[in-house]
Short mmCIF file of C-alpha atoms in Angstrom, two decimals:
data_model
loop_
_atom_site.label_atom_id
_atom_site.label_comp_id
_atom_site.label_asym_id
_atom_site.label_seq_id
_atom_site.Cartn_x
_atom_site.Cartn_y
_atom_site.Cartn_z
CA UNK A 1107 0.00 0.00 0.00
CA UNK A 1108 1.32 3.42 -0.94
CA UNK A 1109 1.49 6.27 1.58
CA UNK A 1110 -1.48 8.63 1.77
CA UNK A 1111 -2.64 11.55 3.90
CA UNK A 1112 -5.58 11.24 6.27
CA UNK A 1113 -8.06 14.02 7.08
CA UNK A 1114 -11.13 13.80 9.31
CA UNK A 1115 -13.79 16.18 8.04
CA UNK A 1116 -15.90 18.13 10.53
CA UNK A 1117 -18.65 19.11 8.09
CA UNK A 1118 -19.88 18.33 4.60
CA UNK A 1119 -18.49 21.63 3.34
CA UNK A 1120 -15.11 20.92 4.94
CA UNK A 1121 -15.02 17.47 3.38
CA UNK A 1122 -15.66 18.89 -0.09
CA UNK A 1123 -13.07 21.63 0.43
CA UNK A 1124 -10.41 19.14 1.57
CA UNK A 1125 -11.08 16.90 -1.41
CA UNK A 1126 -10.92 19.88 -3.79
CA UNK A 1127 -7.43 20.93 -2.68
CA UNK A 1128 -6.01 17.39 -2.67
CA UNK A 1129 -5.91 15.94 -6.21
CA UNK A 1130 -6.44 12.21 -6.08
CA UNK A 1131 -8.20 12.29 -2.70
CA UNK A 1132 -11.03 9.84 -1.89
CA UNK A 1133 -13.81 9.95 0.67
CA UNK A 1134 -13.68 7.24 3.33
CA UNK A 1135 -16.92 5.88 4.76
CA UNK A 1136 -17.24 2.20 5.60
CA UNK A 1137 -14.21 1.44 3.43
CA UNK A 1138 -15.46 -2.06 2.59
CA UNK A 1139 -14.62 -1.64 -1.10
CA UNK A 1140 -12.12 1.21 -1.19
CA UNK A 1141 -9.68 -0.31 1.32
CA UNK A 1142 -9.72 -3.64 -0.54
CA UNK A 1143 -8.88 -1.86 -3.78
CA UNK A 1144 -6.07 0.02 -2.06
CA UNK A 1145 -4.59 -3.28 -0.88
CA UNK A 1146 -4.73 -4.57 -4.45
CA UNK A 1147 -3.04 -1.43 -5.80
CA UNK A 1148 -6.07 -0.56 -7.93
CA UNK A 1149 -6.85 2.56 -5.92
CA UNK A 1150 -3.92 4.74 -4.89
CA UNK A 1151 -5.46 7.84 -3.30
CA UNK A 1152 -3.27 10.75 -2.32
CA UNK A 1153 -5.48 11.31 0.72
CA UNK A 1154 -8.46 9.82 2.51
CA UNK A 1155 -11.06 12.32 3.70
CA UNK A 1156 -12.89 10.58 6.54
CA UNK A 1157 -16.62 11.38 6.49
CA UNK A 1158 -17.72 8.83 9.10
CA UNK A 1159 -18.32 11.50 11.78
CA UNK A 1160 -20.59 13.66 9.62
CA UNK A 1161 -24.29 13.91 10.59
CA UNK A 1162 -25.44 11.83 7.63
CA UNK A 1163 -26.48 8.68 9.49
CA UNK A 1164 -30.25 9.09 9.86
CA UNK A 1165 -33.36 7.93 8.01
CA UNK A 1166 -35.72 10.90 8.08
CA UNK A 1167 -39.39 11.35 7.22
CA UNK A 1168 -40.08 13.84 4.44
CA UNK A 1169 -43.14 16.13 4.53
CA UNK A 1170 -45.00 14.43 1.69
CA UNK A 1171 -44.50 10.82 2.72
CA UNK A 1172 -41.07 9.93 1.35
CA UNK A 1173 -37.84 9.24 3.20
CA UNK A 1174 -34.37 10.74 3.19
CA UNK A 1175 -31.59 8.24 3.85
CA UNK A 1176 -28.29 9.78 4.92
CA UNK A 1177 -25.19 8.63 3.07
CA UNK A 1178 -23.66 7.26 6.27
CA UNK A 1179 -26.63 5.05 7.18
CA UNK A 1180 -25.23 1.54 7.49
CA UNK A 1181 -26.67 -1.08 5.18
CA UNK A 1182 -27.91 -3.20 8.09
CA UNK A 1183 -29.76 -0.24 9.60
CA UNK A 1184 -31.29 0.68 6.24
CA UNK A 1185 -32.59 -2.83 5.59
CA UNK A 1186 -34.03 -3.13 9.10
CA UNK A 1187 -35.69 0.29 9.25
CA UNK A 1188 -39.45 -0.20 9.75
CA UNK A 1189 -40.43 2.54 7.28
CA UNK A 1190 -38.17 1.07 4.59
CA UNK A 1191 -39.48 -2.44 5.16
CA UNK A 1192 -43.08 -1.24 5.10
CA UNK A 1193 -43.02 1.28 2.24
CA UNK A 1194 -40.10 0.16 0.07
CA UNK A 1195 -39.75 -3.61 0.55
CA UNK A 1196 -37.69 -4.03 -2.64
CA UNK A 1197 -34.98 -1.84 -1.13
CA UNK A 1198 -34.84 -3.78 2.14
CA UNK A 1199 -34.73 -7.07 0.22
CA UNK A 1200 -31.98 -5.81 -2.09
CA UNK A 1201 -29.76 -4.62 0.76
CA UNK A 1202 -30.19 -7.91 2.62
CA UNK A 1203 -29.22 -9.79 -0.55
CA UNK A 1204 -25.84 -8.08 -0.61
CA UNK A 1205 -22.66 -9.21 1.19
CA UNK A 1206 -22.51 -10.71 4.67
CA UNK A 1207 -24.00 -9.42 7.89
CA UNK A 1208 -20.59 -8.20 9.03
CA UNK A 1209 -20.08 -6.20 5.84
CA UNK A 1210 -23.60 -4.75 5.96
CA UNK A 1211 -22.85 -3.54 9.49
CA UNK A 1212 -19.91 -1.50 8.13
CA UNK A 1213 -20.97 -0.57 4.58
CA UNK A 1214 -22.80 2.71 4.00
CA UNK A 1215 -25.56 3.89 1.69
CA UNK A 1216 -23.26 6.31 -0.15
CA UNK A 1217 -20.46 3.79 -0.41
CA UNK A 1218 -22.79 1.14 -1.77
CA UNK A 1219 -23.66 3.44 -4.67
CA UNK A 1220 -19.99 4.16 -5.34
CA UNK A 1221 -18.62 0.63 -5.12
CA UNK A 1222 -16.66 -0.47 -8.16
CA UNK A 1223 -16.96 -3.49 -10.41
CA UNK A 1224 -15.77 -6.89 -9.28
CA UNK A 1225 -14.46 -7.73 -12.75
CA UNK A 1226 -11.28 -9.78 -12.07
CA UNK A 1227 -9.41 -7.95 -14.83
CA UNK A 1228 -10.13 -4.64 -13.10
CA UNK A 1229 -8.92 -6.00 -9.76
CA UNK A 1230 -5.72 -7.55 -11.14
CA UNK A 1231 -3.14 -4.87 -11.96
CA UNK A 1232 -1.19 -7.32 -14.12
CA UNK A 1233 -4.12 -7.59 -16.56
CA UNK A 1234 -5.29 -5.08 -19.20
CA UNK A 1235 -8.33 -3.04 -18.16
CA UNK A 1236 -9.59 0.17 -19.70
CA UNK A 1237 -11.54 0.97 -16.55
CA UNK A 1238 -8.43 0.84 -14.38
CA UNK A 1239 -5.95 2.09 -17.00
CA UNK A 1240 -7.63 3.79 -19.99
CA UNK A 1241 -6.21 2.61 -23.31
CA UNK A 1242 -4.76 -0.65 -21.98
CA UNK A 1243 -7.51 -2.84 -23.46
CA UNK A 1244 -10.26 -5.07 -22.09
CA UNK A 1245 -8.93 -8.45 -21.04
CA UNK A 1246 -12.39 -9.79 -20.28
CA UNK A 1247 -13.73 -9.45 -23.82
CA UNK A 1248 -11.65 -12.36 -25.14
CA UNK A 1249 -10.99 -13.84 -21.72
CA UNK A 1250 -13.22 -14.98 -18.86
CA UNK A 1251 -16.50 -13.10 -19.11
CA UNK A 1252 -19.22 -15.44 -17.82
CA UNK A 1253 -20.30 -12.81 -15.25
CA UNK A 1254 -20.11 -9.81 -17.55
CA UNK A 1255 -22.52 -7.46 -19.33
CA UNK A 1256 -25.08 -8.37 -21.96
CA UNK A 1257 -26.67 -4.91 -22.19
CA UNK A 1258 -25.11 -1.53 -22.92
CA UNK A 1259 -21.50 -2.67 -23.07
CA UNK A 1260 -18.92 -1.21 -25.42
CA UNK A 1261 -15.78 -2.33 -27.20
CA UNK A 1262 -13.81 -0.80 -24.32
CA UNK A 1263 -15.58 -2.40 -21.35
CA UNK A 1264 -17.98 -5.24 -20.54
CA UNK A 1265 -17.93 -4.91 -16.75
CA UNK A 1266 -21.11 -4.95 -14.64
CA UNK A 1267 -22.05 -2.85 -11.65
CA UNK A 1268 -22.18 -4.97 -8.48
CA UNK A 1269 -24.67 -3.11 -6.27
CA UNK A 1270 -27.96 -4.73 -5.27
CA UNK A 1271 -29.19 -1.59 -3.52
CA UNK A 1272 -28.71 0.60 -6.60
CA UNK A 1273 -30.99 -1.66 -8.66
CA UNK A 1274 -33.83 -1.21 -6.20
CA UNK A 1275 -33.25 2.55 -6.00
CA UNK A 1276 -33.49 2.82 -9.79
CA UNK A 1277 -36.79 0.92 -9.91
CA UNK A 1278 -38.21 2.98 -7.02
CA UNK A 1279 -37.50 6.33 -8.75
CA UNK A 1280 -35.20 7.35 -5.92
CA UNK A 1281 -32.94 10.38 -6.08
CA UNK A 1282 -29.31 10.97 -5.06
CA UNK A 1283 -28.15 14.07 -3.18
CA UNK A 1284 -24.64 15.39 -3.83
CA UNK A 1285 -22.46 18.14 -2.40
CA UNK A 1286 -19.26 19.44 -3.99
CA UNK A 1287 -17.18 22.51 -4.73
CA UNK A 1288 -20.12 24.04 -6.63
CA UNK A 1289 -22.63 23.36 -3.86
CA UNK A 1290 -25.53 20.95 -3.57
CA UNK A 1291 -27.38 19.24 -6.39
CA UNK A 1292 -29.50 16.17 -6.96
CA UNK A 1293 -30.21 13.65 -9.69
CA UNK A 1294 -32.26 10.54 -10.32
CA UNK A 1295 -30.71 7.33 -9.02
CA UNK A 1296 -31.41 5.72 -12.40
CA UNK A 1297 -29.16 8.36 -14.04
CA UNK A 1298 -26.38 8.30 -11.46
CA UNK A 1299 -24.36 5.46 -13.02
CA UNK A 1300 -23.00 5.51 -16.57
CA UNK A 1301 -22.70 3.10 -19.45
CA UNK A 1302 -19.04 2.55 -20.39
CA UNK A 1303 -18.93 4.06 -23.90
CA UNK A 1304 -15.45 5.36 -24.60
CA UNK A 1305 -14.79 6.24 -20.94
CA UNK A 1306 -15.33 3.15 -18.77
CA UNK A 1307 -13.08 4.67 -16.11
CA UNK A 1308 -16.06 6.91 -15.22
CA UNK A 1309 -18.51 4.80 -13.23
CA UNK A 1310 -20.94 7.57 -12.35
CA UNK A 1311 -22.00 11.12 -13.20
CA UNK A 1312 -20.48 12.38 -9.96
CA UNK A 1313 -18.24 15.43 -10.46
CA UNK A 1314 -14.70 15.76 -9.07
CA UNK A 1315 -14.78 16.39 -5.34
CA UNK A 1316 -18.48 15.68 -4.91
CA UNK A 1317 -19.73 13.71 -1.94
CA UNK A 1318 -22.92 11.65 -1.86
CA UNK A 1319 -24.84 13.09 1.09
CA UNK A 1320 -28.09 11.14 0.89
CA UNK A 1321 -30.72 9.23 -1.02
CA UNK A 1322 -34.32 10.38 -1.43
CA UNK A 1323 -37.09 7.79 -1.53
CA UNK A 1324 -40.18 9.37 -3.13
CA UNK A 1325 -43.71 9.37 -1.83
CA UNK A 1326 -44.95 8.32 -5.27
CA UNK A 1327 -43.64 4.76 -4.88
CA UNK A 1328 -44.09 4.51 -1.10
CA UNK A 1329 -46.33 1.60 -0.19
CA UNK A 1330 -46.61 0.21 -3.71
CA UNK A 1331 -46.05 -3.53 -4.15
CA UNK A 1332 -42.35 -4.00 -4.84
CA UNK A 1333 -39.83 -6.82 -4.72
CA UNK A 1334 -36.22 -7.70 -5.47
CA UNK A 1335 -34.90 -11.05 -6.64
CA UNK A 1336 -31.29 -12.06 -7.15
CA UNK A 1337 -29.73 -15.17 -8.69
CA UNK A 1338 -26.15 -16.08 -7.79
CA UNK A 1339 -23.80 -19.03 -7.92
CA UNK A 1340 -24.26 -19.84 -4.24
CA UNK A 1341 -26.87 -19.04 -1.64
CA UNK A 1342 -24.92 -16.30 0.14
CA UNK A 1343 -21.99 -13.88 -0.07
CA UNK A 1344 -21.97 -13.79 -3.88
CA UNK A 1345 -22.59 -11.09 -6.43
CA UNK A 1346 -25.54 -11.43 -8.78
CA UNK A 1347 -25.50 -13.28 -12.07
CA UNK A 1348 -28.80 -11.49 -12.73
CA UNK A 1349 -31.20 -9.58 -10.53
CA UNK A 1350 -34.38 -7.56 -10.88
CA UNK A 1351 -36.25 -4.99 -8.83
CA UNK A 1352 -39.84 -4.13 -9.72
CA UNK A 1353 -42.59 -1.82 -8.50
CA UNK A 1354 -46.14 -2.28 -9.78
CA UNK A 1355 -49.41 -0.43 -9.31
CA UNK A 1356 -52.58 -1.90 -10.79
CA UNK A 1357 -55.75 0.20 -10.94
CA UNK A 1358 -59.08 -0.68 -12.54
CA UNK A 1359 -57.63 -3.87 -13.96
CA UNK A 1360 -54.67 -2.31 -15.79
CA UNK A 1361 -51.08 -1.38 -14.96
CA UNK A 1362 -51.01 2.26 -13.85
CA UNK A 1363 -47.33 2.34 -12.87
CA UNK A 1364 -44.38 0.05 -13.47
CA UNK A 1365 -40.79 0.52 -12.37
CA UNK A 1366 -38.38 -2.23 -13.43
CA UNK A 1367 -34.59 -2.40 -13.17
CA UNK A 1368 -32.15 -5.23 -13.88
CA UNK A 1369 -28.87 -5.79 -12.07
CA UNK A 1370 -25.68 -7.60 -13.17
CA UNK A 1371 -26.57 -7.20 -16.84
CA UNK A 1372 -24.86 -3.88 -17.55
CA UNK A 1373 -22.30 -1.32 -16.44
CA UNK A 1374 -25.08 0.30 -14.42
CA UNK A 1375 -28.45 -0.76 -13.02
CA UNK A 1376 -30.51 -1.18 -16.18
CA UNK A 1377 -33.82 0.68 -16.00
CA UNK A 1378 -36.20 -1.22 -18.27
CA UNK A 1379 -37.94 1.77 -19.84
CA UNK A 1380 -39.26 -0.09 -22.88
CA UNK A 1381 -40.80 -2.80 -20.75
CA UNK A 1382 -42.39 -0.20 -18.48
CA UNK A 1383 -43.93 1.67 -21.42
CA UNK A 1384 -45.28 -1.56 -22.89
CA UNK A 1385 -47.01 -2.40 -19.60
CA UNK A 1386 -48.74 0.92 -18.96
CA UNK A 1387 -52.45 0.52 -19.61
CA UNK A 1388 -52.16 -3.22 -20.16
CA UNK A 1389 -53.88 -5.89 -18.12
CA UNK A 1390 -51.39 -7.49 -15.69
CA UNK A 1391 -51.35 -10.86 -17.40
CA UNK A 1392 -48.50 -13.28 -17.90
CA UNK A 1393 -48.70 -12.68 -21.65
CA UNK A 1394 -48.35 -8.91 -21.16
CA UNK A 1395 -45.38 -9.39 -18.86
CA UNK A 1396 -43.72 -11.73 -21.36
CA UNK A 1397 -44.14 -9.24 -24.22
CA UNK A 1398 -42.76 -6.38 -22.15
CA UNK A 1399 -39.73 -8.24 -20.77
CA UNK A 1400 -38.91 -9.76 -24.17
CA UNK A 1401 -39.05 -6.29 -25.72
CA UNK A 1402 -36.54 -5.00 -23.16
CA UNK A 1403 -34.17 -7.93 -23.46
CA UNK A 1404 -34.21 -7.86 -27.25
CA UNK A 1405 -31.46 -5.23 -26.92
CA UNK A 1406 -29.12 -7.76 -25.27
CA UNK A 1407 -25.81 -8.52 -26.99
CA UNK A 1408 -24.45 -11.52 -25.13
CA UNK A 1409 -20.85 -12.58 -25.50
CA UNK A 1410 -19.36 -16.03 -26.00
CA UNK A 1411 -19.93 -17.32 -22.46
CA UNK A 1412 -22.75 -15.26 -20.93
CA UNK A 1413 -25.79 -15.77 -23.16
CA UNK A 1414 -27.40 -17.68 -20.28
CA UNK A 1415 -28.00 -14.34 -18.56
CA UNK A 1416 -30.77 -13.37 -20.97
CA UNK A 1417 -33.19 -16.25 -20.22
CA UNK A 1418 -32.15 -16.08 -16.56
CA UNK A 1419 -33.07 -12.41 -16.30
CA UNK A 1420 -36.28 -13.06 -18.23
CA UNK A 1421 -37.33 -15.78 -15.84
CA UNK A 1422 -36.80 -13.85 -12.63
CA UNK A 1423 -38.44 -10.71 -14.05
CA UNK A 1424 -41.55 -12.65 -15.02
CA UNK A 1425 -41.63 -14.31 -11.61
CA UNK A 1426 -41.38 -11.00 -9.73
CA UNK A 1427 -43.96 -9.20 -11.90
CA UNK A 1428 -46.40 -12.09 -11.68
CA UNK A 1429 -46.12 -12.20 -7.90
CA UNK A 1430 -46.58 -8.44 -7.56
CA UNK A 1431 -49.69 -8.54 -9.75
CA UNK A 1432 -51.27 -11.52 -8.01
CA UNK A 1433 -53.25 -9.54 -5.35
CA UNK A 1434 -54.82 -7.36 -8.06
CA UNK A 1435 -56.04 -10.42 -9.95
CA UNK A 1436 -57.80 -12.06 -6.99
#
């Protein structure tokens, strides 16, 4: 591990200011991903700006029925919060599907959003990786890519985003709060992560020096039927091969709202906009769900060894949508 400076920030503004004057600095929250990458030599920050003491560790009620989740809320606390379990069950399920209990006790909401891919070529500094070293090539494309992207990938990168939580946030129409040198701003969680394009080294739309300060869960999806399902190689402590989060509202016998996002299929949580549009106004039947999901997955471009992900994602999406619609059909 290379030497680095350490700074403990006393406020959000101080944290942003410290990061702005220290090129190559990184924010330190739970450290469950960043510290591992530092040990591997993938991340070599000039400084760590410790934000663990900032007052960003609460889940707060918003005036119109939503919730604000501070960036330092631990994953275990988020999943167990009664309001999250009651109003946004897909989010609680997604968080509980990720990592081990010990890691969830340390990992934070902001850090979960910012975690980096688990592509082995990214994590191995002896291998070519455009995400880690732009212009070096993508070792996974002609190498081992069973776990890699089937949607939205580019010639430069086929990595997937590992977060379970981010998939649920995308489907729930959540927002992300940021603070940086230019002040505060917000954006949709579904737009926070990027597709690789020509710049796979950029995981998100976050600007230099910005800090994730919180996540906003909207009143519009509060209390709607929602669920998260994840398929992995073993029953626990494994990243997804495919996952799906869905939110469904059925009124007068037709779908009035649908939010669907896939995980482990792309460089970011994949919001299934085409499937959602196809479902609006349709009766919540298995045939309608099949047409919508097939329309979305028709954009898939599987590689040599990961074509299995398409029928896998299709199956779990149909299962989740069918279960969410079941009460409306009885």
